[in-house]
Coordinates of C-alpha atoms (C1' of nucleotides) in Angstrom, one line a residue:
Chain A
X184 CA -35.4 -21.5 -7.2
X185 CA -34.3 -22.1 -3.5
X186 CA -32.2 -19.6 -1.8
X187 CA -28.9 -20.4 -0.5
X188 CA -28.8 -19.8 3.5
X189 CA -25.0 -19.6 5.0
X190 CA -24.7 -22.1 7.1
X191 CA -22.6 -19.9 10.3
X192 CA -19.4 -22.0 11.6
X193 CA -19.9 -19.8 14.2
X194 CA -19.2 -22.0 16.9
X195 CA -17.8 -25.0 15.2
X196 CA -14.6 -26.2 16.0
X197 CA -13.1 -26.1 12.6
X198 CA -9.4 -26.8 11.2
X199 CA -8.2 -23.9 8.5
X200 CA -5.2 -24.0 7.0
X201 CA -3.1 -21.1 4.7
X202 CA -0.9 -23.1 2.2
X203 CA 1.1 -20.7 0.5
X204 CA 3.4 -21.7 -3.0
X205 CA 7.0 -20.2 -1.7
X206 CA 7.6 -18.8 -5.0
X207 CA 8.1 -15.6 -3.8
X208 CA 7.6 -12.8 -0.7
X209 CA 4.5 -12.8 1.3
X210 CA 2.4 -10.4 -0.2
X211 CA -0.5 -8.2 1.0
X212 CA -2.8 -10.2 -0.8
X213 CA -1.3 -13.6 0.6
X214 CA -1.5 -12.2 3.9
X215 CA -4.6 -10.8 3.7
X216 CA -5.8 -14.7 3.0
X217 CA -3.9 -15.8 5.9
X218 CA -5.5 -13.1 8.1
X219 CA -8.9 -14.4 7.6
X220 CA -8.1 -17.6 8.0
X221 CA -6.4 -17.2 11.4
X222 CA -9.3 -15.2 12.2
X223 CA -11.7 -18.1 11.6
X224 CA -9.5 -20.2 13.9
X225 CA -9.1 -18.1 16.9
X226 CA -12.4 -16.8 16.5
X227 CA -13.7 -20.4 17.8
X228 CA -12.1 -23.2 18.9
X229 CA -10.3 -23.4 15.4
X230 CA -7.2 -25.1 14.5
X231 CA -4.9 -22.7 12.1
X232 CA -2.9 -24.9 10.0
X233 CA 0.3 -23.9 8.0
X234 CA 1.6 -26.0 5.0
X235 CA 3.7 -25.3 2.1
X236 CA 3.2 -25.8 -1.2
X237 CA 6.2 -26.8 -2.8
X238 CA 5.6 -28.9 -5.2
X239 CA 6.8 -26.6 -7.9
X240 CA 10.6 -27.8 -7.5
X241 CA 11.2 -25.4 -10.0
X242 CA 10.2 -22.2 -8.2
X243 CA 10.2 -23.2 -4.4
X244 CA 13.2 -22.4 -2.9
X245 CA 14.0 -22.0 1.0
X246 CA 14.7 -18.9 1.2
X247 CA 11.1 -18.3 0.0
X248 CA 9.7 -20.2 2.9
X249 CA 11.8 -18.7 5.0
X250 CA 10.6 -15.1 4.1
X251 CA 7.4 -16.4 4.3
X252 CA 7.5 -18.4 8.1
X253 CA 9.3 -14.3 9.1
X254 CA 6.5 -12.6 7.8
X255 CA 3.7 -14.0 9.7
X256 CA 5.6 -13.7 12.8
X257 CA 6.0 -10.7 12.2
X258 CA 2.4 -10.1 11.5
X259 CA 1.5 -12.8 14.9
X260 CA -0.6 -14.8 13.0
X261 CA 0.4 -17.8 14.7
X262 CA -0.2 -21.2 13.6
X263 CA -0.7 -24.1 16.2
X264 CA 0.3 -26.8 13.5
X265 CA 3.0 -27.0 10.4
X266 CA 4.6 -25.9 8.7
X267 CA 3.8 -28.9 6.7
X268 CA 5.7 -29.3 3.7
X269 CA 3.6 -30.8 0.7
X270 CA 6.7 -32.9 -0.7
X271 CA 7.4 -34.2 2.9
X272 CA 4.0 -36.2 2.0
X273 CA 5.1 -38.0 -1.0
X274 CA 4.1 -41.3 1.2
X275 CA 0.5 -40.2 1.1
X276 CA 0.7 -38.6 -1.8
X277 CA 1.9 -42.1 -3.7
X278 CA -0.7 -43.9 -1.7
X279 CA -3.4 -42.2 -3.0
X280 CA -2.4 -42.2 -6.2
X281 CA -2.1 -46.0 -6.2
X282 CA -5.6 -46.3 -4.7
X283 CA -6.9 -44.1 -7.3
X284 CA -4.6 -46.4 -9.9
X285 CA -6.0 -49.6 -9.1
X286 CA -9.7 -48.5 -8.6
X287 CA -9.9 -47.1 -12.6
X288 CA -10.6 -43.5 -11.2
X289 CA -6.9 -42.6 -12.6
X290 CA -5.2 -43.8 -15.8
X291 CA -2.0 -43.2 -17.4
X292 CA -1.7 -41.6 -20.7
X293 CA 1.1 -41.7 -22.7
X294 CA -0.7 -38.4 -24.9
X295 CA 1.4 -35.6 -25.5
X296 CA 0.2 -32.1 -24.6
X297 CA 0.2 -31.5 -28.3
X298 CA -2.1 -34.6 -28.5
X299 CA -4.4 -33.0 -25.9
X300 CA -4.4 -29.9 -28.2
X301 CA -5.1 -31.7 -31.3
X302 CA -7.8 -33.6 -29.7
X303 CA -9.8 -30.2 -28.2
X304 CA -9.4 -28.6 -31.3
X305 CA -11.5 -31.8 -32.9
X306 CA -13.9 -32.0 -30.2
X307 CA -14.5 -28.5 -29.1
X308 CA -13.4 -25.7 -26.8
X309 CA -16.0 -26.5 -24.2
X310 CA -14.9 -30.0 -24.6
X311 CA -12.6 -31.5 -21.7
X312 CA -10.3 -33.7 -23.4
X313 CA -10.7 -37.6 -22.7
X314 CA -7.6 -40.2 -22.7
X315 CA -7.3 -43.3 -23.2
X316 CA -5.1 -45.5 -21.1
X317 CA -1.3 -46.1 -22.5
X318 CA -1.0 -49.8 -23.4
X319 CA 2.8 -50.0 -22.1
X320 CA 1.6 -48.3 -18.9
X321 CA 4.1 -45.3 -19.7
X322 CA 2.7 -41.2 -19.1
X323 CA 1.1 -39.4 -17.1
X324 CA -1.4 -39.8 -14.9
X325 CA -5.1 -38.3 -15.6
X326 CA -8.4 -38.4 -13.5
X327 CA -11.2 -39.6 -15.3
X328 CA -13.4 -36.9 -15.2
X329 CA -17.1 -38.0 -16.5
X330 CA -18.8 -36.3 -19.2
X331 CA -22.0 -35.8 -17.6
X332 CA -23.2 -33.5 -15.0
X333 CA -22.1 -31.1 -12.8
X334 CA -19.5 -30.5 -9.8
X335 CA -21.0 -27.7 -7.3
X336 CA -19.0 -25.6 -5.3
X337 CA -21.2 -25.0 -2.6
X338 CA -19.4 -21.7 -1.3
X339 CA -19.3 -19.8 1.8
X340 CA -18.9 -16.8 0.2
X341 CA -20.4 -17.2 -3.0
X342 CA -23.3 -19.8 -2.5
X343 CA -23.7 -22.6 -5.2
X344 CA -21.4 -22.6 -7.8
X345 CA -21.9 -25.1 -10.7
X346 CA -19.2 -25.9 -13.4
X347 CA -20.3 -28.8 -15.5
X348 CA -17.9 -31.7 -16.1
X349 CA -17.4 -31.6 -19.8
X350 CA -15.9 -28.8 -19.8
X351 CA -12.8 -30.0 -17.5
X352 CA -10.0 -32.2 -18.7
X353 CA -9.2 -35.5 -17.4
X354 CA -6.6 -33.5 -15.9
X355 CA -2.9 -34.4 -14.6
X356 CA -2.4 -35.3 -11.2
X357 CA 0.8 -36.4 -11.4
X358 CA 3.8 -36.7 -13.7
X359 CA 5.1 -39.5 -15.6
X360 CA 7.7 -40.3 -12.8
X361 CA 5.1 -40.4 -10.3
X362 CA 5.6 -36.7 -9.0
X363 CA 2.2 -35.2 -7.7
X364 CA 0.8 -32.0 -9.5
X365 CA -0.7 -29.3 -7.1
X366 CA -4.5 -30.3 -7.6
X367 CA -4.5 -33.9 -6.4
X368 CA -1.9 -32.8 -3.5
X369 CA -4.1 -30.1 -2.1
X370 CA -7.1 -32.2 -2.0
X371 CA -5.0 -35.2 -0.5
X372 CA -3.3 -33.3 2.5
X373 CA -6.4 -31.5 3.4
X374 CA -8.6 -34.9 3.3
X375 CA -5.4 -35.8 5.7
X376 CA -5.4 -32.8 7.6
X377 CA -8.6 -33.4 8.3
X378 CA -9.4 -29.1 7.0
X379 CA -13.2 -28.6 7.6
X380 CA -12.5 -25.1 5.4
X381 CA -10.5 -24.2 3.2
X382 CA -10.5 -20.2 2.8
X383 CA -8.3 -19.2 0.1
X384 CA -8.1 -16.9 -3.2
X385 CA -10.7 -16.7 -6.1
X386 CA -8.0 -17.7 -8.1
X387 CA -8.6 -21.1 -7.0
X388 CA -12.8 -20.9 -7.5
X389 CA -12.3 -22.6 -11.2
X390 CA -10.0 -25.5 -9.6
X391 CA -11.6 -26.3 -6.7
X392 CA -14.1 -28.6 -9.2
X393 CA -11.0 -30.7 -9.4
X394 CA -9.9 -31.0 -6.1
X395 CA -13.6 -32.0 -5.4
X396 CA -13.2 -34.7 -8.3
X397 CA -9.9 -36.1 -6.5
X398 CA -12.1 -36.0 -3.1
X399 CA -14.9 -38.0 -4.7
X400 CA -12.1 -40.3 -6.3
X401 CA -10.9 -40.9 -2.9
X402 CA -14.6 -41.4 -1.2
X403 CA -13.8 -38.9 0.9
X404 CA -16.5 -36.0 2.8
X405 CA -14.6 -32.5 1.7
X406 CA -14.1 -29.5 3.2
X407 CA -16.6 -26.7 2.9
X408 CA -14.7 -24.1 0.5
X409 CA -14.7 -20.0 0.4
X410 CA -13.3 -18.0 -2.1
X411 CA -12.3 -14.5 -1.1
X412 CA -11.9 -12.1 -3.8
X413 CA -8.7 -11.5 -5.5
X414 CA -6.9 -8.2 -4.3
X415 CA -6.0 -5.5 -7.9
X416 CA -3.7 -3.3 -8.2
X417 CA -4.4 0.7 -8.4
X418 CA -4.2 -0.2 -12.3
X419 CA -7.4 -3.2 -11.6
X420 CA -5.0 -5.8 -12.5
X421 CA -4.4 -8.8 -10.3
X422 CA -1.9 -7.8 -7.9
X423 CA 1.1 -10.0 -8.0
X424 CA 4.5 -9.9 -7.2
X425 CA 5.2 -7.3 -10.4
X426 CA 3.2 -3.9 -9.7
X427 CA 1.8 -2.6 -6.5
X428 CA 2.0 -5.8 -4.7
X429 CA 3.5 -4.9 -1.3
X430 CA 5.3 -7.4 0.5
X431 CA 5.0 -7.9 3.7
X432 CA 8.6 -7.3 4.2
X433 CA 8.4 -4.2 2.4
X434 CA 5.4 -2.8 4.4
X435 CA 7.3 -3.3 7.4
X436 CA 10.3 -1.5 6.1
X437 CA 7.9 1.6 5.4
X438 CA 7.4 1.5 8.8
X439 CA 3.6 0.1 9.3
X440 CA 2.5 -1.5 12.4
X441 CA 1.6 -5.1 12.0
X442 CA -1.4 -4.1 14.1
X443 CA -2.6 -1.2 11.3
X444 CA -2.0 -3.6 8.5
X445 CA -4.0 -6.4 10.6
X446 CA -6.8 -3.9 11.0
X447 CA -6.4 -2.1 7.1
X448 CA -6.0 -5.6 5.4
X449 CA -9.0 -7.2 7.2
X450 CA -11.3 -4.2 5.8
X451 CA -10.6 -5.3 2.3
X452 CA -13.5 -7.2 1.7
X453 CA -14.7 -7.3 5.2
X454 CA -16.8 -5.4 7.1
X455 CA -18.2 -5.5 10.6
X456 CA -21.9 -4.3 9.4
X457 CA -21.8 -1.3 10.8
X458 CA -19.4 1.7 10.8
X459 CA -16.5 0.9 12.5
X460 CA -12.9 1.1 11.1
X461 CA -10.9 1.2 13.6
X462 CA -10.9 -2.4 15.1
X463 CA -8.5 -4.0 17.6
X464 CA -7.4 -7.8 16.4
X465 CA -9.5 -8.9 19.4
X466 CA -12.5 -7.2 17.6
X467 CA -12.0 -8.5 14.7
X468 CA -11.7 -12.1 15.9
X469 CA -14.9 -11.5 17.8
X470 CA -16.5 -10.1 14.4
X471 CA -14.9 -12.0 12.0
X472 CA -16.8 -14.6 10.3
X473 CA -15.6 -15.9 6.8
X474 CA -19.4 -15.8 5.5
X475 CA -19.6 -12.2 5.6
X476 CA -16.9 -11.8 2.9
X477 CA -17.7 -9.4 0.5
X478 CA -17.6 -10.5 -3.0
X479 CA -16.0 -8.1 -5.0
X480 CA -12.5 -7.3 -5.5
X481 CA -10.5 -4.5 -3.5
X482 CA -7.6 -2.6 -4.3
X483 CA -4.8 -1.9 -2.1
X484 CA -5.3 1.8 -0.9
X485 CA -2.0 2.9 0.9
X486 CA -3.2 6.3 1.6
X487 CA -5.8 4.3 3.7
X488 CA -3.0 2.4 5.5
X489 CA -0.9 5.5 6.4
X490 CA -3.8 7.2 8.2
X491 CA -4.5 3.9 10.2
X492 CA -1.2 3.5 10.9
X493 CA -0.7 7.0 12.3
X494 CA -4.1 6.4 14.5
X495 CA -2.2 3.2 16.0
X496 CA 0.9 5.4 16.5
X497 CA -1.2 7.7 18.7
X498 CA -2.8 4.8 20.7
X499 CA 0.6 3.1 21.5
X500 CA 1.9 3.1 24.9
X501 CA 4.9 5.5 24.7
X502 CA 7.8 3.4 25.8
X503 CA 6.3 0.3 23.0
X504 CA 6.3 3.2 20.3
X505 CA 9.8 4.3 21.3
X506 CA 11.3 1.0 21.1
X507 CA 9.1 0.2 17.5
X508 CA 11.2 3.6 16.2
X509 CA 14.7 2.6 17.6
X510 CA 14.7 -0.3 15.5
X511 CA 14.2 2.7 12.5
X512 CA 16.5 4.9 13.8
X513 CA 19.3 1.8 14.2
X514 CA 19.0 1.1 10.3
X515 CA 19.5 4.8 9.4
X516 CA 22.2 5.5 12.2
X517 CA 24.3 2.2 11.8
X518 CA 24.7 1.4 15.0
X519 CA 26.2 4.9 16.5
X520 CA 25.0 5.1 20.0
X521 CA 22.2 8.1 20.5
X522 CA 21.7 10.1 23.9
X523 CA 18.9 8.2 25.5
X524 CA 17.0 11.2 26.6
X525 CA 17.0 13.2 24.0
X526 CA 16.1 10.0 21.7
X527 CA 12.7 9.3 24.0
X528 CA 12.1 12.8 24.1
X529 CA 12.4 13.4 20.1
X530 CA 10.4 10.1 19.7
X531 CA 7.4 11.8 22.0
X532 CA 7.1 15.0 20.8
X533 CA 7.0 13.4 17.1
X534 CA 4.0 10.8 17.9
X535 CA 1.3 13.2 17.0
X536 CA 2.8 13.6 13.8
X537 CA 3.9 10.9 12.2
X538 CA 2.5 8.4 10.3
X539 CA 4.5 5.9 9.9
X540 CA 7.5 4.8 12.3
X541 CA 10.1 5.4 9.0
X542 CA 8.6 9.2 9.2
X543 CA 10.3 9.8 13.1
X544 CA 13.9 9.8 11.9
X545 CA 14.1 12.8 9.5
X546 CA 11.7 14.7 12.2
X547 CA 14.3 14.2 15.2
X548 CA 17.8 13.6 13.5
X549 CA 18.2 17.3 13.9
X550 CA 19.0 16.2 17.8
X551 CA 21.4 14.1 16.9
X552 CA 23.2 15.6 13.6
X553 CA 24.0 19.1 12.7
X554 CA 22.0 20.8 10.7
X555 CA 21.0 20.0 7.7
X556 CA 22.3 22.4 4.1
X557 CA 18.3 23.4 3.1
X558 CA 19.2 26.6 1.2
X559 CA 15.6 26.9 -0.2
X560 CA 14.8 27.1 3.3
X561 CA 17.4 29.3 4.5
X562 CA 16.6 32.0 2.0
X563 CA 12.9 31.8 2.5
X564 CA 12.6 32.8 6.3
X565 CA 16.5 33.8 6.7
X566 CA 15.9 37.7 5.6
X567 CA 14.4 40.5 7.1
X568 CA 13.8 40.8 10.5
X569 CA 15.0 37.5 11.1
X570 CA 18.5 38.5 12.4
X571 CA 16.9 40.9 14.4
X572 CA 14.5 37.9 15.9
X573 CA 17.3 35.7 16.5
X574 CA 19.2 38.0 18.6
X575 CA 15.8 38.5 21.1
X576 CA 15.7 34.8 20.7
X577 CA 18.7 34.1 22.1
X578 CA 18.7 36.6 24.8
X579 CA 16.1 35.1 26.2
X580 CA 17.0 32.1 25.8
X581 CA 20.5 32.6 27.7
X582 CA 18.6 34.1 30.8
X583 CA 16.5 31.1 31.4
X584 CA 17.4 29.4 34.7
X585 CA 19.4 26.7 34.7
X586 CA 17.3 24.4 37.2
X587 CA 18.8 21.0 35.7
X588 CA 15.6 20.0 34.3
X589 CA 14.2 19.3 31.2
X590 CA 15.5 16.4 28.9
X591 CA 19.0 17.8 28.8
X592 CA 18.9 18.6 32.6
X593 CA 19.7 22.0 31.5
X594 CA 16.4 23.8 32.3
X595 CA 15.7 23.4 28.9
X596 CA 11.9 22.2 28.9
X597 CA 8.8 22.5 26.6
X598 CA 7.3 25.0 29.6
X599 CA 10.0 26.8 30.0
X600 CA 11.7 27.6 26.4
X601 CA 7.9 28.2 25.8
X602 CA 7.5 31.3 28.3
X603 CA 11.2 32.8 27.2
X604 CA 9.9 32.3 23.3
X605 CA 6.8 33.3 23.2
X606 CA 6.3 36.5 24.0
X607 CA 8.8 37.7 21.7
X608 CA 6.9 38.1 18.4
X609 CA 4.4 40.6 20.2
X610 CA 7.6 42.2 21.6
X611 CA 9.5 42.8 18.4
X612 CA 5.8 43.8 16.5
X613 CA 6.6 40.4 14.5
X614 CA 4.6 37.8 13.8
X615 CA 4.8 34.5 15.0
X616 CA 6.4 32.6 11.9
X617 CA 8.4 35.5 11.8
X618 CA 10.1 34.3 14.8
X619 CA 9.8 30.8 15.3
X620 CA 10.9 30.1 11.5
X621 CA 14.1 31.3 11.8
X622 CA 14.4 29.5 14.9
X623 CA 13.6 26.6 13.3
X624 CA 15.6 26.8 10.6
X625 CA 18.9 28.2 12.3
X626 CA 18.7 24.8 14.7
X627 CA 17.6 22.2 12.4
X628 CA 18.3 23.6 8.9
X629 CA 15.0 23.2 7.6
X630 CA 11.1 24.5 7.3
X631 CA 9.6 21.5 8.9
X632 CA 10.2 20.2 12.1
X633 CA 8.4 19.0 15.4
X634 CA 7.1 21.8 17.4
X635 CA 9.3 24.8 18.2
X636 CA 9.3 24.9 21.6
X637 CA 9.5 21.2 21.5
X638 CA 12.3 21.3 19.0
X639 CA 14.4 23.6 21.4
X640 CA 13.8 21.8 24.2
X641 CA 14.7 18.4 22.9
X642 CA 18.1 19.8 21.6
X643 CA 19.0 21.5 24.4
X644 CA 20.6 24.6 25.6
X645 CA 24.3 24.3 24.9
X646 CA 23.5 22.6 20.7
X647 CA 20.4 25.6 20.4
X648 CA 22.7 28.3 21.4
X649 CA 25.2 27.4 19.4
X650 CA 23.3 27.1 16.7
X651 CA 21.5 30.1 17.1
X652 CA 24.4 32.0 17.0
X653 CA 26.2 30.1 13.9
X654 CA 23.0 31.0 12.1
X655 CA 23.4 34.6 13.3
X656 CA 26.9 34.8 12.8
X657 CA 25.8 34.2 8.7
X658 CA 23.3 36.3 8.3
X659 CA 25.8 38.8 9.8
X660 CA 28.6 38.2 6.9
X661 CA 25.8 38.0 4.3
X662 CA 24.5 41.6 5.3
X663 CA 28.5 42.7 5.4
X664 CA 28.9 41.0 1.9
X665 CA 25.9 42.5 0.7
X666 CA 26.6 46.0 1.4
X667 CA 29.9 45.8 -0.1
Chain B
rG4 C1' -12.1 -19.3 -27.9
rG5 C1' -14.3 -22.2 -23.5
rC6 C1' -15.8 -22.5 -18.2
rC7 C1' -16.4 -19.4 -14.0
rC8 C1' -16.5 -15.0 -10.7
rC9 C1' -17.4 -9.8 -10.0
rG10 C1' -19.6 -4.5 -11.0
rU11 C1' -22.4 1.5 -5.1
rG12 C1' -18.3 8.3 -5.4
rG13 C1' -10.9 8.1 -7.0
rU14 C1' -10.4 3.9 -3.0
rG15 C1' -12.6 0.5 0.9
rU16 C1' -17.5 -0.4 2.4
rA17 C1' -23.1 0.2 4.3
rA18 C1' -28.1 0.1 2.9
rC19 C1' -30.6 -5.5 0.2
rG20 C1' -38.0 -3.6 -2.6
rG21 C1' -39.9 2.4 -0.4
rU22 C1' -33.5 6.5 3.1
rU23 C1' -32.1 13.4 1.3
rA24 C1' -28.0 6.4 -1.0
rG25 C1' -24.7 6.2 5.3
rC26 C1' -19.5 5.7 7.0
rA27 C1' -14.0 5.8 6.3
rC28 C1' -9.5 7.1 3.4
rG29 C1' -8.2 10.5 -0.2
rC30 C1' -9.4 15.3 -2.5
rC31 C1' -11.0 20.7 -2.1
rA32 C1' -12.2 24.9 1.2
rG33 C1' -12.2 27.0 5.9
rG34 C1' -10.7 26.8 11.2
rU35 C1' -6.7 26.1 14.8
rU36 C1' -1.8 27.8 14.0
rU37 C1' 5.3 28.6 14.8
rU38 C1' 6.5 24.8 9.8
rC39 C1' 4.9 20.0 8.4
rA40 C1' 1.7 16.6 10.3
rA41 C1' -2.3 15.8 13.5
rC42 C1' -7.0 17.8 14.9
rC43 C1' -12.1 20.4 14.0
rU44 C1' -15.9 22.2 10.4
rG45 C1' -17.8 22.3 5.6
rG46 C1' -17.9 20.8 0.4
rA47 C1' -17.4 18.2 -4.4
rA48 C1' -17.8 13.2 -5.8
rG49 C1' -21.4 7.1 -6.5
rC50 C1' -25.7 2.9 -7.5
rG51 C1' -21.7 0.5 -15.5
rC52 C1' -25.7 0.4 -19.7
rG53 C1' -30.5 -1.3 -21.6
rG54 C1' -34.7 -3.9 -21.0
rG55 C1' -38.2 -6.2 -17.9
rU56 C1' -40.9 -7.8 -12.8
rU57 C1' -43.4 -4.4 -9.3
rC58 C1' -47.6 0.7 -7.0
rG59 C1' -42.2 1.4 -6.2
rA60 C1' -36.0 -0.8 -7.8
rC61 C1' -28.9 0.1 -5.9
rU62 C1' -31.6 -3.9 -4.2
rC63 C1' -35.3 -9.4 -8.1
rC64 C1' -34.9 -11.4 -13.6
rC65 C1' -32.7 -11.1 -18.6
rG66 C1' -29.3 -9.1 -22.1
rC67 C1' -25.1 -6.0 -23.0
rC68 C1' -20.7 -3.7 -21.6
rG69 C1' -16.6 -3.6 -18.4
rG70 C1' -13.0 -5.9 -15.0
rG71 C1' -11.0 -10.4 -13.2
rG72 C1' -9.8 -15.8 -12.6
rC73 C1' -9.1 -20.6 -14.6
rU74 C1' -8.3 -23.2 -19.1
rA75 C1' 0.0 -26.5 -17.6
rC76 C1' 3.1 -33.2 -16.8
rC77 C1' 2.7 -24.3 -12.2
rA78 C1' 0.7 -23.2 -7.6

RNA sequence: GGCCCCGUGGUGUAACGGUUAGCACGCCAGGUUUUCAACCUGGAAGCGCGGGUUCGACUCCCGCCGGGGCUACCA
C-alpha cells in the first residue's frame, strides 16, 4: 500500500476559480470556499477566477448574482478575471458537446427517467444505468460511462479517492434541446479556463468522477481537485440557506468586520499548525496552503466570531473604526445629523467594549437622545441615598471650571468630571455604585452604559445637569407622594 | 437501497506510535471594579464503540455505530 505524499502548489502559478450557483445569498459556507480559494491565488502568483453558474434558468436570477458580486467586495476577495457567466458559453459549451456527439463518447437517448428507473430496479442499485442510442436521434444526451474500472479522485485534501464506474449512470449532460446540464459545463469551462485547481465543497467529492469522465471524453489533462469539508449547522445538518446559514449580507448587518470573518471563517477547517488564532489576511495568505485542509466538518460558532470581532475592534485605527460605526448609527438614526464631537467621542470611549459595530449605538444614543424610560432600572438604584448622591453630584459638578475643553468645549472631560466625581462616595460614606448608578441612570436612563466618567463627559455639562436635576426633581415628588 | 466522505472536550483545532492529550471560543468560579463589556487568574469538560497489529496506540488495520454528501433532462 503506497502512501499518498501532497504534492505542495506552493509556488506554482496556478488559476483557481469560485463558481458559485446564484440561487440564493452568499453564505458563510460559500464564502468560506471562496476565501480559500483567493487565498491559494494571492498566496502565489495565482490567478482567482469568478464564474457563475447559471445554468439553472430556473433558480438563477440577477439579483442573486448581484448579491453575490456585493458580497465579496465587501469581503475584498477580489478576483482578477470574470465574472464569467456559464450560459454566456453556450458556443463552447455546443462545441463540445458535438465533439463528444460525433466521436461516440455521448449518445442521445430518447429513455424517460421512469425508463432509467425501471431499468435500475432490473439491474441493481449499484448498477449505473446504460442507454442505448434513440433511433430517430430525439432525447437527451448521456455520456457513455464504461462498466469497468475505476475513476480516482486524486485529492489535495483527501488523497486517492476511488469510485468505480458501474456504479455511475451514463449520466445527462445536456437536455433534449441542446441545453447543458451543470456536470459537463463545469468540466468544459474549467478545461477552457485553463483552472489548474479547482477547490470547492465536499458536496461535489461524488461528482467530480463525472466531470473527470467529460475531461477524459474531451482528451483533455484536468485540474487537480480538493474538497473542503462541508460547513453544519449547530443542529450537525448541512448548513444551507434554511437554518443557521448566515449570509454574508446578514453578518455584515450584525455588524462584523470583513477582516474578523476573514480571519474566523479561515479557521474553520484550517489551521496554521501552531497556536495562532489571531491572523491578519496577509498571514493567512502567507500560511495558507489548500493541502493543509482539515478534513472534517466545522460548525459555524458565532460566539467565536463576536470575540474575534471585538479583538479587531480594539486593533482598529480610531478614525477607520469611527467611520465603520457611522454607517451603523446612519441606519438606526435615518439620516438626522449627530454632533460630530460628541459622536467620535461616544464611538472611543465604547471601543473597549463592544463587540460588534451594531453594539456602539445603544451604548452612546444616550448623547444624542433623551433618556431612555428603564423603570426596572430606575427603581433598582433610584432609592435610598440616591437623592442624597445626586445632589453632591451635581454640586460638584456645577463648580468645575469652565476651561472650554473637553468634547463639549465645556470643561467637561474624562480627567476632570473624574476628580469632581470621585471622591464623593468616600465623602457621603457611600459606596461607589451607590453613586455612580444613579448617575448613570438619571443621564441615560439605564444600568448599563460606557464608563461614568466617560458617560458624563461625552454628554456634556449643560444635557448632564439637566438631567441630573430632572432625575432629582422625581425622586423629590416621589418622596412627597410617598409621604402623603 | 447504492456509491463516497468524515468522527479529539459544547464549538474550532494541535499532537500523528511513547505528552500530565496542547491552544482558542464558550461555560463556571475568583480578581479588577461605577454598570455592562473588556481584561487577569483558576476550574470543569475530549480521543464514538469493539476487536486486532505493537513492548506501547488518539495516532496503523478491520468491524460496528454515528454524522454528512451524492445518487435529477438542479447546481
Amino acid at each position: 500500500m503506497e502512501t499518498w505524499a501532497p504534492m505542495s502548489i506552493e509556488n506554482s502559478n496556478l488559476r483557481v476559480r469560485f463558481a458559485p450557483s446564484p440561487t440564493g445569498a452568499l453564505h458563510i459556507g460559500g464564502a468560506r470556499t471562496a476565501l480559500y480559494n483567493w487565498l491559494a491565488a494571492r498566496h502565489g502568483e495565482g490567478t482567482f477566477v469568478l464564474r457563475i453558474e447559471d445554468t439553472d434558468l430556473e433558480r438563477s436570477t440577477p439579483e442573486n448574482v448581484a448579491q453575490i458580486l456585493d458580497a465579496l467586495r465587501w469581503l475584498e476577495l477580489d478576483w482578477d478575471e470574470g465574472p464569467y457567466s456559464q450560459v454566456g458559453r453556450a458556443e463552447e459549451h455546443a462545441a463540445a458537446l458535438q465533439k463528444l456527439l460525433d466521436s461516440g463518447a455521448a449518445y442521445r437517448d430518447s429513455a424517460t427517467a421512469d425508463d432509467v428507473k425501471a431499468w435500475k430496479a432490473e439491474h441493481g442499485a449499484d448498477r449505473g444505468y446504460r442507454g442505448t442510442p434513440s433511433a430517430d436521434g430525439s432525447g437527451a444526451i448521456r455520456l457513455r460511462v464504461p462498466d469497468e474500472g475505476d475513476t480516482v479522485v486524486d485529492d489535495l485534501i483527501r488523497g486517492e479517492v476511488r469510485f468505480p464506474n458501474r456504479s455511475y449512470d451514463d449520466f445527462v449532460i445536456a437536455r433534449g434541446d441542446g441545453s447543458v446540464l451543470y456536470n459537463f459545463a463545469v468540466a468544459v469551462d474549467d478545461a477552457d479556463m485553463g483552472i489548474t485547481e479547482v477547490i470547492r465543497g465536499d458536496d461535489h467529492l461524488s461528482n467530480t468522477p463525472k466531470q473527470l469522465l467529460v475531461f477524459e471524453a474531451l482528451g483533455i489533462e484536468p485540474p487537480r481537485y480538493g474538497h473542503v469539508p462541508l460547513l453544519h449547522g449547530p443542529d450537525g445538518k448541512k448548513l444551507s440557506k434554511r437554518h443557521g446559514a448566515a449570509s454574508v449580507q446578514e453578518l455584515r448587518d450584525a455588524g462584523y468586520l470583513p477582516a474578523a470573518i476573514r480571519n474566523y471563517v479561515a479557521l474553520l477547517g484550517w489551521g496554521p499548525g501552531d497556536d495562532e488564532t489571531l491572523l491578519s489576511t496577509d498571514e493567512l495568505v502567507a500560511r495558507f496552503r489548500p493541502e493543509d485542509v482539515g478534513t472534517s466538518s466545522a460548525v459555524f460558532d458565532e460566539k467565536k466570531l463576536r470575540w474575534m470581532n471585538g479583538r479587531y475592534m480594539r486593533e482598529m485605527p480610531i478614525d477607520e473604526y469611527t467611520e465603520a460605526v457611522r454607517v451603523f448609527v446612519e441606519a438606526e438614526t435615518a439620516g438626522r445629523p449627530l454632533n460630530e464631537e460628541r459622536f467620535s467621542f461616544g464611538c472611543e470611549i465604547v471601543q473597549e467594549k463592544a463587540q460588534t459595530l451594531q453594539e456602539v449605538w445603544p451604548l452612546i444614543r444616550f448623547l444624542f437622545e433623551p433618556p431612555v424610560q428603564d423603570e426596572k432600572a430606575w427603581r433598582k438604584v433610584m432609592k435610598g441615598d440616591a437623592a442624597r448622591a445626586l445632589t453632591e453630584v451635581e454640586a460638584a459638578l456645577i463648580e468645575l471650571p469652565d476651561g472650554g475643553e473637553g468634547p463639549n468645549g465645556d470643561g467637561f472631560t474624562i480627567d476632570s468630571v473624574q476628580s469632581a466625581v470621585e471622591p464623593l462616595p468616600e465623602k457621603l460614606g457611600l459606596g461607589p455604585g451607590k453613586v455612580f448608578q444613579p448617575i448613570r441612570v438619571a443621564i441615560t436612563g439605564t444600568t448599563i452604559s460606557p464608563g461614568i466618567f466617560e458617560s458624563v463627559a461625552a454628554l456634556g455639562r449643560e444635557e448632564t445637569l439637566a438631567r441630573i436635576e430632572s432625575a432629582s426633581s422625581r425622586l423629590r415628588d416621589a418622596v412627597e407622594t410617598d409621604s402623603e
